[in-house]
Coordinates of C-alpha atoms and ligand atoms in Angstrom, one line a residue:
M61 CA -26.0 49.1 -45.8
Q62 CA -26.6 45.6 -44.6
D63 CA -27.6 45.0 -41.0
I64 CA -24.7 43.3 -39.1
V65 CA -26.3 42.2 -35.9
R66 CA -27.3 38.6 -36.1
L67 CA -28.5 35.9 -33.7
L68 CA -25.9 33.3 -33.2
P69 CA -26.9 29.9 -34.6
D70 CA -28.1 27.6 -31.8
S71 CA -25.2 25.2 -32.2
I72 CA -22.7 28.0 -31.6
A73 CA -24.7 29.5 -28.7
N74 CA -24.7 26.0 -27.2
Q75 CA -21.0 25.6 -27.7
I76 CA -20.4 28.9 -25.9
A77 CA -22.8 27.9 -23.1
A78 CA -21.0 24.5 -22.9
G79 CA -17.8 26.2 -22.0
E80 CA -19.4 27.3 -18.8
V81 CA -20.9 23.9 -17.9
V82 CA -18.4 21.5 -19.3
Q83 CA -14.8 22.3 -18.5
R84 CA -13.5 18.7 -18.6
P85 CA -14.8 15.1 -18.6
A86 CA -15.4 15.3 -14.9
S87 CA -18.0 18.0 -15.5
V88 CA -20.0 15.6 -17.7
V89 CA -19.8 12.9 -15.1
K90 CA -21.1 15.3 -12.5
E91 CA -24.0 16.5 -14.6
L92 CA -25.1 13.0 -15.7
L93 CA -24.8 11.6 -12.1
E94 CA -26.9 14.4 -10.8
N95 CA -29.6 13.9 -13.4
A96 CA -29.6 10.2 -12.6
V97 CA -30.1 11.0 -8.9
D98 CA -32.8 13.5 -9.7
A99 CA -34.5 10.8 -11.7
G100 CA -34.9 8.6 -8.6
A101 CA -32.4 6.0 -9.6
K102 CA -31.6 3.2 -7.1
N103 CA -28.5 2.1 -9.0
I104 CA -26.1 4.2 -11.1
Q105 CA -23.2 2.9 -13.2
V106 CA -20.5 5.0 -14.7
I107 CA -18.1 3.7 -17.4
V108 CA -15.2 5.9 -18.6
R109 CA -12.5 5.3 -21.1
D110 CA -9.3 7.2 -21.4
A111 CA -10.2 9.3 -18.4
G112 CA -13.5 10.3 -20.2
R113 CA -11.9 11.6 -23.4
T114 CA -13.3 8.9 -25.6
L115 CA -16.3 7.6 -23.6
I116 CA -18.4 8.5 -20.6
Q117 CA -21.4 6.2 -20.1
V118 CA -23.9 6.7 -17.3
T119 CA -26.7 4.2 -16.8
D120 CA -29.5 4.5 -14.3
D121 CA -32.7 2.7 -13.3
G122 CA -34.6 5.9 -12.7
K123 CA -37.9 7.2 -14.1
G124 CA -36.7 7.5 -17.7
M125 CA -38.3 9.8 -20.3
S126 CA -41.0 9.8 -22.9
E127 CA -40.2 10.1 -26.6
T128 CA -41.0 13.8 -26.5
D129 CA -39.2 14.5 -23.3
A130 CA -36.1 12.7 -24.6
R131 CA -35.9 15.1 -27.5
M132 CA -36.8 18.1 -25.3
S133 CA -34.2 17.4 -22.7
F134 CA -31.5 18.4 -25.2
E135 CA -33.0 21.9 -25.8
R136 CA -31.3 24.7 -24.0
H137 CA -33.3 25.8 -20.9
A138 CA -35.2 22.6 -21.1
T139 CA -35.8 21.3 -17.6
S140 CA -38.6 19.5 -15.9
K141 CA -37.5 20.9 -12.6
I142 CA -38.6 24.5 -12.6
R143 CA -41.8 26.0 -13.8
T144 CA -42.0 29.4 -12.2
A145 CA -39.4 31.9 -10.9
D146 CA -40.6 31.1 -7.4
D147 CA -39.5 27.5 -7.8
L148 CA -35.9 28.8 -7.9
F149 CA -36.1 29.4 -4.2
R150 CA -37.6 26.1 -3.3
I151 CA -35.3 24.0 -5.5
K152 CA -34.0 20.9 -3.9
T153 CA -33.0 18.9 -6.9
M154 CA -29.4 18.9 -8.3
G155 CA -29.9 20.4 -11.7
F156 CA -32.3 23.2 -12.5
R157 CA -30.8 25.3 -15.2
G158 CA -31.7 22.9 -18.0
E159 CA -28.4 23.5 -19.6
A160 CA -26.4 20.4 -19.0
L161 CA -27.6 18.0 -21.7
A162 CA -27.8 20.8 -24.3
S163 CA -24.3 21.8 -23.5
I164 CA -22.9 18.3 -23.6
A165 CA -24.6 17.5 -26.9
A166 CA -23.0 20.6 -28.4
I167 CA -19.5 19.3 -27.9
A168 CA -19.7 15.6 -28.2
Q169 CA -21.3 12.6 -29.9
V170 CA -24.2 11.6 -27.7
E171 CA -26.4 8.5 -27.7
M172 CA -29.3 8.3 -25.3
R173 CA -31.5 5.3 -24.6
T174 CA -34.3 5.9 -22.2
R175 CA -37.6 4.2 -21.2
R176 CA -40.1 5.0 -18.5
P177 CA -41.0 1.9 -16.5
T178 CA -44.6 2.1 -17.7
D179 CA -43.8 2.3 -21.4
E180 CA -43.4 -0.8 -23.5
I181 CA -40.7 0.5 -25.6
G182 CA -37.9 3.0 -25.2
T183 CA -36.3 5.8 -27.3
L184 CA -32.9 5.9 -28.9
L185 CA -31.6 9.4 -29.8
R186 CA -28.3 10.2 -31.5
I187 CA -27.0 13.8 -31.5
E188 CA -23.6 15.2 -32.7
G189 CA -22.6 18.8 -32.2
S190 CA -26.2 19.8 -31.3
E191 CA -27.6 18.2 -34.4
I192 CA -30.1 15.4 -34.0
K193 CA -28.9 12.5 -36.3
S194 CA -31.6 10.0 -35.5
Q195 CA -34.5 9.2 -33.2
E196 CA -36.0 5.7 -33.1
S197 CA -37.7 3.2 -30.9
V198 CA -35.6 0.7 -29.1
A199 CA -36.0 -2.1 -26.7
C200 CA -34.2 -1.2 -23.5
L201 CA -34.3 -1.5 -19.7
P202 CA -36.3 1.1 -17.8
G203 CA -34.2 4.1 -16.9
T204 CA -31.7 6.1 -18.9
N205 CA -28.4 5.2 -20.5
L206 CA -26.3 8.1 -21.9
L207 CA -23.2 7.6 -23.9
I208 CA -20.9 10.6 -24.4
K209 CA -18.3 9.9 -27.0
N210 CA -15.3 12.0 -28.0
L211 CA -15.8 14.9 -25.8
F212 CA -14.7 18.2 -27.5
Y213 CA -14.3 16.4 -30.8
N214 CA -15.4 19.7 -32.5
V215 CA -13.6 22.0 -30.2
P216 CA -9.9 21.2 -30.5
A217 CA -8.8 24.1 -28.4
R218 CA -10.7 22.7 -25.4
R219 CA -9.5 19.2 -26.1
N220 CA -5.9 20.4 -26.0
F221 CA -6.5 22.2 -22.8
L222 CA -7.2 18.9 -21.0
K223 CA -4.5 17.6 -18.6
T224 CA -2.9 14.2 -18.4
N225 CA -5.2 11.2 -18.0
S226 CA -4.3 10.8 -14.3
V227 CA -5.3 14.4 -13.6
E228 CA -8.5 14.1 -15.5
M229 CA -9.3 10.8 -13.8
R230 CA -8.6 12.5 -10.4
H231 CA -11.3 15.1 -11.2
I232 CA -13.7 12.3 -12.2
L233 CA -13.1 10.5 -9.0
D234 CA -13.7 13.7 -7.1
E235 CA -17.1 14.3 -8.7
F236 CA -18.0 10.6 -8.4
Q237 CA -17.1 10.6 -4.7
R238 CA -19.1 13.7 -4.0
V239 CA -22.3 12.4 -5.5
A240 CA -21.8 8.9 -4.1
L241 CA -21.2 10.3 -0.6
A242 CA -24.2 12.5 -0.8
N243 CA -26.4 9.6 -1.8
P244 CA -25.4 6.5 0.2
E245 CA -28.9 5.0 -0.3
I246 CA -28.1 4.6 -4.0
G247 CA -25.8 1.9 -5.4
F248 CA -22.9 3.3 -7.5
A249 CA -20.3 1.6 -9.7
L250 CA -17.4 3.2 -11.6
Y251 CA -15.3 1.5 -14.2
H252 CA -12.3 2.9 -15.9
N253 CA -10.9 1.2 -19.0
D254 CA -12.7 -2.1 -18.0
T255 CA -11.3 -2.0 -14.5
E256 CA -13.7 -1.7 -11.6
V257 CA -12.7 1.3 -9.6
Y258 CA -15.7 1.4 -7.2
N259 CA -18.6 -0.9 -6.6
L260 CA -20.5 0.7 -3.8
Y261 CA -23.6 -0.9 -2.4
A262 CA -26.6 1.0 -1.1
G263 CA -26.4 1.4 2.7
K264 CA -25.7 3.8 5.5
L265 CA -23.4 6.7 5.2
S266 CA -20.8 5.2 7.5
R267 CA -20.5 2.2 5.3
R268 CA -20.3 4.3 2.2
I269 CA -17.3 6.2 3.7
V270 CA -15.5 3.0 4.6
D271 CA -16.3 1.4 1.2
M272 CA -15.0 4.5 -0.5
F273 CA -11.9 5.5 1.5
G274 CA -10.7 2.2 3.0
K275 CA -11.2 -0.1 5.9
N276 CA -9.0 1.9 8.2
Y277 CA -11.7 4.6 8.3
R278 CA -14.0 2.3 10.2
E279 CA -12.3 2.8 13.6
N280 CA -11.7 6.5 13.0
L281 CA -15.1 8.0 12.5
I282 CA -17.1 10.0 15.0
S283 CA -20.7 10.6 14.3
C284 CA -21.9 14.2 14.4
Q285 CA -25.5 15.3 14.8
E286 CA -27.1 18.6 15.8
D287 CA -30.6 19.8 15.0
T288 CA -32.0 23.3 15.4
S289 CA -34.9 25.1 13.9
Y290 CA -32.6 27.0 11.4
V291 CA -30.3 24.3 10.3
N292 CA -29.5 20.6 10.9
V293 CA -26.0 19.2 10.9
S294 CA -25.2 15.5 10.5
G295 CA -22.4 13.3 9.2
Y296 CA -19.1 12.0 10.4
V297 CA -15.8 13.6 11.4
G298 CA -12.4 11.9 11.8
K299 CA -10.9 11.3 15.2
P300 CA -8.2 13.9 15.9
D301 CA -5.3 11.6 15.7
F302 CA -6.5 10.5 12.2
A303 CA -5.8 14.0 10.9
R304 CA -3.4 14.2 8.0
K305 CA -0.5 16.4 7.2
T306 CA -1.9 17.3 3.8
R307 CA -5.4 18.2 3.0
G308 CA -7.3 15.0 2.5
E309 CA -11.0 14.1 2.4
Q310 CA -13.2 17.0 3.5
F311 CA -16.7 17.3 2.2
F312 CA -19.6 19.6 2.9
F313 CA -23.0 19.0 1.5
V314 CA -25.8 21.6 1.7
N315 CA -29.1 20.0 1.0
E316 CA -27.3 17.0 -0.4
R317 CA -25.3 19.2 -2.8
F318 CA -21.5 19.3 -2.5
V319 CA -20.2 22.7 -1.8
K320 CA -16.9 24.4 -1.1
H321 CA -17.0 26.8 1.7
S322 CA -13.8 28.1 3.3
Y323 CA -15.7 29.9 6.1
L324 CA -17.5 26.7 7.2
H325 CA -14.2 24.8 6.7
H326 CA -12.8 27.2 9.2
A327 CA -15.6 26.5 11.6
V328 CA -14.7 22.8 11.6
L329 CA -11.0 23.5 12.0
S330 CA -11.8 25.7 15.0
A331 CA -13.7 22.9 16.5
Y332 CA -10.6 20.7 16.4
E333 CA -8.4 23.4 18.0
G334 CA -6.1 21.9 20.6
T335 CA -6.7 18.3 19.5
I336 CA -4.8 18.3 16.3
A337 CA -1.4 19.6 15.3
D338 CA -1.3 23.0 13.6
G339 CA -1.4 22.5 9.9
S340 CA -2.9 19.0 9.9
H341 CA -6.2 18.3 8.3
P342 CA -9.2 16.5 9.9
F343 CA -11.4 14.2 7.8
Y344 CA -15.1 15.2 7.6
V345 CA -18.2 14.5 5.6
L346 CA -20.9 16.8 6.9
F347 CA -24.4 17.4 5.8
I348 CA -26.2 20.7 6.4
E349 CA -29.9 20.7 5.9
I350 CA -31.5 24.1 5.6
D351 CA -34.6 25.6 4.2
P352 CA -33.7 26.4 0.5
S353 CA -35.1 29.9 1.0
H354 CA -32.2 30.7 3.3
I355 CA -29.6 30.0 0.7
D356 CA -28.4 31.2 -2.7
I357 CA -26.9 28.4 -4.7
N358 CA -26.9 30.1 -8.1
I359 CA -23.9 32.3 -7.7
H360 CA -21.5 30.1 -9.6
P361 CA -22.0 28.2 -12.9
T362 CA -20.8 24.9 -11.5
K363 CA -22.7 25.5 -8.4
T364 CA -20.1 24.4 -5.8
E365 CA -20.4 27.7 -4.0
I366 CA -23.2 28.8 -1.8
K367 CA -24.4 31.7 0.3
F368 CA -26.4 31.6 3.5
D369 CA -28.6 34.5 4.7
D370 CA -27.2 34.0 8.2
E371 CA -23.7 32.7 7.7
R372 CA -22.7 33.3 11.3
S373 CA -25.3 31.2 12.8
V374 CA -24.4 28.3 10.5
Y375 CA -20.7 28.8 11.5
A376 CA -21.5 28.8 15.2
L377 CA -23.7 25.8 15.0
L378 CA -21.4 23.8 12.9
M379 CA -18.5 24.5 15.2
A380 CA -20.5 23.5 18.2
A381 CA -21.7 20.3 16.6
V382 CA -18.2 19.2 15.6
R383 CA -16.7 20.2 18.9
K384 CA -19.3 18.2 20.8
A385 CA -18.6 15.2 18.6
V386 CA -14.9 15.4 19.0
S387 CA -15.1 15.8 22.8
T388 CA -17.7 13.1 23.2
N389 CA -15.3 10.8 21.4
H390 CA -12.6 11.8 23.8
L391 CA -14.7 11.0 26.9
S392 CA -15.9 7.6 25.6
S393 CA -12.7 6.6 23.8
S394 CA -11.2 4.4 26.5
I395 CA -14.4 2.4 26.8
D396 CA -14.5 2.1 23.0
F397 CA -11.0 0.9 23.0
D398 CA -11.5 -1.9 25.5
A399 CA -14.6 -3.0 23.7
N400 CA -13.0 -3.0 20.4
V401 CA -9.7 -4.8 19.8
N402 CA -9.5 -3.3 16.3
F403 CA -9.3 0.2 17.5
L404 CA -5.7 0.6 16.8
G405 CA -4.8 -0.6 13.4
P406 CA -1.2 0.0 12.3
M407 CA -2.3 3.1 10.5
S408 CA -3.7 5.0 13.3
G409 CA -0.7 4.1 15.4
Q410 CA 1.6 5.6 12.9
R411 CA -0.4 8.8 12.5
S412 CA -0.4 9.4 16.3
G413 CA 3.3 8.7 16.2
I414 CA 4.0 11.4 13.8
L415 CA 2.0 13.9 15.9
A416 CA 3.8 12.7 19.1
S417 CA 7.3 13.0 17.6
G418 CA 6.5 16.3 16.0
G419 CA 6.4 17.6 19.5
T420 CA 2.9 19.0 19.3
A421 CA 1.3 19.1 22.7
P422 CA -2.5 19.1 22.4
S423 CA -3.9 21.4 25.0
N424 CA -6.5 19.0 26.5
N425 CA -5.7 15.6 27.9
F426 CA -6.7 13.8 24.7
A427 CA -3.1 13.1 24.0
D428 CA -2.6 11.3 27.4
N429 CA -5.6 9.3 26.8
T430 CA -4.5 8.1 23.4
A431 CA -1.0 7.5 24.6
S432 CA -2.1 5.1 27.3
K433 CA -4.2 3.3 24.7
R434 CA -1.1 3.0 22.6
E435 CA 0.8 1.4 25.4
K436 CA -1.9 -1.2 25.7
S437 CA -1.8 -2.0 22.0
N438 CA 1.2 -3.8 21.0
T439 CA 1.7 -2.3 17.6
G440 CA 4.9 -0.6 18.6
H441 CA 4.9 1.6 15.5
W442 CA 4.7 4.9 17.2
E443 CA 7.3 4.0 19.7
Q444 CA 9.7 3.0 16.9
L445 CA 9.1 6.3 15.3
F446 CA 9.6 8.2 18.6
D447 CA 12.8 6.2 19.2
G448 CA 14.1 7.2 15.9
F449 CA 13.4 10.8 16.7
Q450 CA 15.3 10.6 19.9
K451 CA 18.3 8.7 18.4
N452 CA 18.6 11.4 15.9
T453 CA 18.9 14.0 18.6
P454 CA 22.0 13.0 20.4
H455 CA 22.7 16.5 21.9
S456 CA 20.2 18.2 23.9
T457 CA 19.4 21.6 22.5
S458 CA 21.1 23.5 25.3
Q459 CA 24.2 21.4 25.0
T460 CA 24.6 22.3 21.3
Q461 CA 24.2 25.9 22.1
L462 CA 26.7 25.8 24.8
D463 CA 29.4 24.1 22.7
L464 CA 29.0 26.7 20.1
E465 CA 29.1 29.6 22.4
E466 CA 32.0 28.5 24.5
N467 CA 34.4 27.2 22.0
P468 CA 33.3 26.4 18.5
A469 CA 36.8 25.5 17.5
T470 CA 37.1 22.6 19.9
N471 CA 33.9 21.2 18.7
Q472 CA 35.4 19.3 15.7
P473 CA 36.3 22.1 13.4
L474 CA 35.8 21.4 9.8
T475 CA 37.2 22.6 6.6
V476 CA 34.8 23.1 3.8
S477 CA 36.5 22.3 0.6
S478 CA 35.7 25.9 -0.1
R479 CA 33.5 25.3 -3.1
V480 CA 31.0 27.4 -1.4
N481 CA 33.3 30.3 -1.6
Q482 CA 34.4 29.7 -5.2
V483 CA 30.9 29.4 -6.5
Q484 CA 29.6 32.4 -4.6
A485 CA 31.9 35.1 -6.0
N486 CA 30.2 37.7 -3.7
F487 CA 31.8 36.4 -0.6
P488 CA 35.1 34.6 -1.4
A489 CA 36.8 33.2 1.7
S490 CA 40.4 34.2 2.1
E491 CA 42.7 31.3 1.1
N492 CA 44.1 30.9 4.6
S493 CA 41.0 31.0 6.7
P494 CA 39.3 27.6 6.2
A495 CA 35.6 27.6 7.0
V496 CA 34.2 25.9 10.1
V497 CA 30.8 24.2 9.8
Q498 CA 28.6 23.8 12.8
Q499 CA 25.2 22.2 13.0
L500 CA 22.4 24.0 14.9
H501 CA 19.5 22.0 16.3
N502 CA 19.8 19.3 13.6
R503 CA 18.3 21.9 11.2
Y504 CA 20.7 24.5 10.2
L505 CA 24.3 24.5 9.1
L506 CA 26.4 27.5 10.0
T507 CA 29.7 28.5 8.4
Q508 CA 32.0 31.4 8.1
V509 CA 32.2 33.2 4.7
K510 CA 34.2 36.2 3.8
S511 CA 31.4 38.7 4.3
G512 CA 30.2 37.2 7.6
M513 CA 28.3 34.1 8.4
M514 CA 26.3 31.8 6.2
L515 CA 23.2 29.9 7.5
I516 CA 22.0 27.0 5.5
D517 CA 18.7 25.4 5.9
Q518 CA 19.5 21.7 6.0
R519 CA 16.1 20.5 4.8
A520 CA 16.1 23.0 1.9
A521 CA 19.6 22.0 0.9
Y522 CA 18.7 18.3 0.8
E523 CA 15.6 19.2 -1.2
R524 CA 17.7 20.8 -3.9
V525 CA 20.3 18.0 -3.9
L526 CA 17.6 15.3 -4.0
Y527 CA 15.7 17.0 -6.7
D528 CA 18.7 17.2 -9.0
R529 CA 19.4 13.6 -8.4
Y530 CA 15.8 12.4 -8.9
L531 CA 15.4 14.4 -12.0
N532 CA 18.6 12.9 -13.4
E533 CA 17.5 9.4 -12.5
L534 CA 14.1 9.9 -14.0
Q535 CA 15.5 11.3 -17.2
H536 CA 18.7 9.4 -17.7
T537 CA 20.1 6.8 -15.4
P538 CA 17.7 4.8 -13.3
G539 CA 18.6 4.8 -9.6
S540 CA 19.2 1.5 -7.8
A541 CA 16.3 -0.4 -6.2
Q542 CA 16.3 -2.1 -2.9
Q543 CA 14.3 -5.3 -3.2
L544 CA 12.1 -5.9 -0.1
L545 CA 12.8 -9.3 1.5
F546 CA 9.1 -9.8 1.7
P547 CA 6.9 -7.8 -0.6
A548 CA 4.9 -5.4 1.6
T549 CA 1.1 -4.8 1.2
V550 CA -0.1 -1.3 1.5
Q551 CA -3.8 -0.4 2.2
L552 CA -5.0 2.7 0.5
S553 CA -8.2 4.2 -0.8
V554 CA -9.3 3.2 -4.2
A555 CA -8.7 6.6 -5.5
D556 CA -5.1 6.7 -4.2
V557 CA -4.3 3.4 -5.7
A558 CA -5.5 4.6 -9.1
L559 CA -3.4 7.7 -8.6
L560 CA -0.3 5.8 -7.8
L561 CA -0.7 3.4 -10.6
G562 CA -1.0 6.5 -12.8
I563 CA 2.6 7.5 -12.0
K564 CA 4.0 4.0 -11.6
D565 CA 5.9 4.0 -14.9
T566 CA 7.4 7.3 -14.1
I567 CA 8.7 6.4 -10.6
L568 CA 9.9 3.0 -11.6
A569 CA 13.2 4.7 -12.5
L570 CA 13.7 5.8 -8.9
G571 CA 13.6 2.2 -7.7
F572 CA 9.9 1.9 -6.8
D573 CA 8.2 -1.3 -7.9
F574 CA 4.6 -2.1 -7.0
D575 CA 1.4 -3.5 -8.4
A576 CA -2.3 -3.3 -7.5
L577 CA -3.8 -6.2 -5.6
G578 CA -7.5 -5.6 -5.8
N579 CA -8.5 -2.0 -6.0
D580 CA -7.5 -0.7 -2.6
T581 CA -4.2 -2.5 -2.0
L582 CA -0.7 -2.2 -3.4
V583 CA 2.0 -4.9 -3.3
V584 CA 5.3 -3.2 -2.9
R585 CA 8.4 -5.1 -4.2
S586 CA 11.1 -2.5 -4.0
L587 CA 11.9 1.0 -2.8
P588 CA 14.7 3.4 -3.8
A589 CA 17.9 1.9 -2.4
D590 CA 19.1 5.1 -0.8
L591 CA 16.0 6.1 1.1
P592 CA 16.4 6.2 4.8
H593 CA 14.5 3.4 6.4
E594 CA 10.9 3.7 5.3
N595 CA 7.6 2.2 6.3
P596 CA 6.0 1.4 2.9
Q597 CA 2.4 2.1 4.2
Q598 CA 3.3 5.5 5.5
L599 CA 5.5 6.2 2.5
F600 CA 2.8 5.5 -0.1
E601 CA 0.1 7.3 1.9
E602 CA 2.2 10.4 1.9
L603 CA 3.2 9.9 -1.7
A604 CA -0.5 9.8 -2.7
E605 CA -1.2 12.9 -0.6
Q606 CA 1.7 14.8 -2.2
L607 CA 0.5 13.8 -5.6
K608 CA -3.0 15.0 -4.9
L609 CA -1.6 18.3 -3.8
N610 CA 0.9 18.8 -6.6
L611 CA -0.2 17.2 -9.8
E612 CA -3.0 19.6 -10.5
E613 CA -1.2 22.7 -9.4
I614 CA 2.2 22.4 -10.9
K615 CA 1.8 22.7 -14.6
L616 CA 5.1 21.0 -15.3
G617 CA 6.0 17.7 -17.0
K618 CA 5.3 14.6 -15.0
T619 CA 9.0 13.9 -14.5
E620 CA 9.7 17.2 -13.0
T621 CA 6.6 17.2 -10.8
T622 CA 7.5 13.8 -9.5
A623 CA 11.1 14.7 -8.8
R624 CA 9.9 17.8 -7.1
L625 CA 7.4 16.2 -4.8
L626 CA 9.7 13.3 -3.9
A627 CA 12.5 15.7 -3.1
R628 CA 10.2 17.7 -0.9
R629 CA 8.8 14.6 0.7
F630 CA 12.2 13.0 1.5
A631 CA 14.2 16.0 2.4
G632 CA 12.5 16.1 5.8
R633 CA 13.9 12.6 6.5
Y634 CA 17.4 14.2 6.6
L635 CA 16.7 16.5 9.5
T636 CA 19.1 14.5 11.6
A637 CA 22.4 15.0 13.3
L638 CA 25.0 15.0 10.5
A639 CA 28.5 13.7 10.9
P640 CA 31.1 16.3 10.1
P641 CA 32.0 14.9 6.7
A642 CA 28.3 14.8 5.8
M643 CA 27.9 18.5 6.5
T644 CA 30.8 19.4 4.2
H645 CA 29.5 17.0 1.6
L646 CA 26.0 18.5 1.7
I647 CA 27.3 22.0 1.3
D648 CA 29.5 20.9 -1.6
Q649 CA 26.6 19.2 -3.3
V650 CA 24.4 22.2 -2.9
F651 CA 26.9 24.6 -4.4
A652 CA 27.5 22.1 -7.3
S653 CA 23.7 21.8 -7.9
S654 CA 21.6 23.4 -10.6
N655 CA 20.6 26.2 -8.3
P656 CA 22.2 26.7 -4.9
N657 CA 20.0 29.7 -4.1
N658 CA 16.6 28.1 -4.0
T659 CA 14.7 24.9 -3.6
P660 CA 12.8 23.7 -6.6
N661 CA 9.8 25.3 -4.9
G662 CA 11.5 28.6 -4.7
E663 CA 12.4 28.7 -1.1
P664 CA 15.7 30.1 -0.1
I665 CA 18.4 27.6 0.8
F666 CA 20.8 29.8 2.6
T667 CA 21.2 33.3 3.9
I668 CA 24.2 35.5 4.7
L669 CA 24.4 37.5 7.9
T670 CA 27.0 40.1 7.0
L671 CA 29.5 41.4 9.6
E672 CA 27.8 44.8 9.4
K673 CA 24.5 43.2 10.2
I674 CA 26.0 41.3 13.1
A675 CA 27.7 44.4 14.4
S676 CA 24.4 46.2 14.3
F677 CA 22.9 43.8 16.8
F678 CA 25.4 45.0 19.3
K679 CA 24.9 48.8 18.8
S680 CA 22.6 50.4 21.2
Ligands
ADP778 P1 -31.6 20.1 -15.5 O1 -31.0 18.8 -14.8 O2 -31.0 21.3 -15.0 O3 -33.1 20.1 -15.5 P2 -30.4 18.9 -17.8 O4 -30.0 19.4 -19.1 O5 -29.4 18.2 -17.0 O6 -31.1 20.0 -17.0 O7 -31.6 17.8 -18.1 C1 -32.7 18.3 -18.7 C2 -33.9 17.4 -18.4 O8 -33.8 16.1 -18.9 C3 -34.1 17.2 -16.9 O9 -34.9 18.3 -16.3 C4 -34.9 15.9 -16.9 O10 -36.3 16.2 -17.0 C5 -34.4 15.2 -18.1 N1 -33.4 14.2 -17.7 C6 -32.1 14.3 -17.8 N2 -31.4 13.2 -17.4 C7 -32.3 12.3 -17.1 C8 -32.3 11.0 -16.5 N3 -31.1 10.4 -16.3 N4 -33.5 10.4 -16.3 C9 -34.6 11.1 -16.5 N5 -34.7 12.3 -16.9 C10 -33.6 13.0 -17.2
MG779 MG1 -29.1 18.3 -14.8

């Protein structure tokens, strides 16, 4: 009988290995950027087309390769970075497994031009699907230029697995940002389809952060530095009132390598305790320097996870460092403010406003301190926001309760057109007992149904109604747009602008109209006509944050995702006192909607307290 065990051909072994290293275009960008950094480049340029599907080109001015090394670099386990097993524990460079180039070449068409500064002439190498097509001498600049064309051209299954261009581009931006933040002393540029996305000059970390995320970061960074014999912490954290409602920019680097670490993330959050609202997310870019022998970085193929031999010490130190930074900022902030007229841009004013009106009371006197600063500034944004909040709360809480307890009937009884009861066959109301609707704390609607009492979550109800409407507008009939009298400009990070442009065509139907002005600004011409009064800056910031949160997670069509996130985003705007007819109307709309039971995100919209249940409250 014939032997059946065979060695896999190299090209197939490489394709399999490639699956581990190259999940998507962004993985290629990451590997090539790291190689360029390791090669000592001073400037690195990235060009991508079609979110990296058709082209990824990385050019560096680093040390280049000899003719032999150029060829060797595509062999699996070819690396110039490790010679002995011991080296593994000393490793400080980015790459070390010697797999990246071999993997990439297995699943793409690759062209590499490379020249060492000391050589007269460079090498051009062409590889397709692990097969060397040609190697020749070529005149080129010192450094390395890699072109990766048609990624996954020979692995259709993986190609089909890719997400939309805006999602893939988001991943590329993530990887690019991580490497660019870790190496501010290197100049980086990124182009997508001939448009410049980033052009970041070499400089200090603070400048890199501002260049990357936007000018509004300039006034909102606190420097953080703590050195001990075991570990050094350095970098920047955001001022507490710069924290966002959705998870934004948060970066840890261990020995200049980006890592995800929920335990350390927790350390940073703990350091902010009492200065930011629950559930809001501080900005941070933090570098941890530690002797490589104290860490294990090779526990995950894409190497974004890491283990420390003494995790608790790192936790304690990090928390102390951040806490010190945040509290030092607190002590010196009034001085800073007087010295710096720019301290309160419109953005920081709004953010604080949200916190203030959200009713969160920070436990230290940081809030008082910033509040007095706000009074001095004449931006007025937060006051407006706070005014709005109060206007929407005409009854004091206790007043509402009292009315309800004493005599609900005199408090403008309402008759629901009893659709509720028709639709919900379980609890039909009797013909001659019209339901009364009462609003509780501007948040809940309460009404009688046959089996007892129905409690409706107002926000959830609006989310369902808005979702149905948006979906309809996106798919069939465009909603009406409210032209702005004066087009508004909105300042965002470059990445957020790219993201929003990516969904522009989709949300046009809702009444949004905007264009890019430069790469970090949008000009907004119109907003959906039926939105409650909106500040475009805040609206677009939140839109971008919502997109970041949702687009990758929800594997639905673009239209549905957009309808979902907009409904979620805007439903909160309707947590206001409702006039009696509006309550009836809302309940009618919910029960005429595609699913009165749940929001598009699966949260319940109403609940029924049965008479039995209510009776049980009063039994001893
Ligand atoms: P690793 O980075 O893990 O060593 P790679 O497959 O990424 O493995 O690269 C293989 C080798 O090719 C590197 O060790 C390095 O010697 C060389 N190399 C790759 N990219 C560059 C570059 N941009 N400039 C100079 N040398 C490079
Ligand atoms: Mg590498």
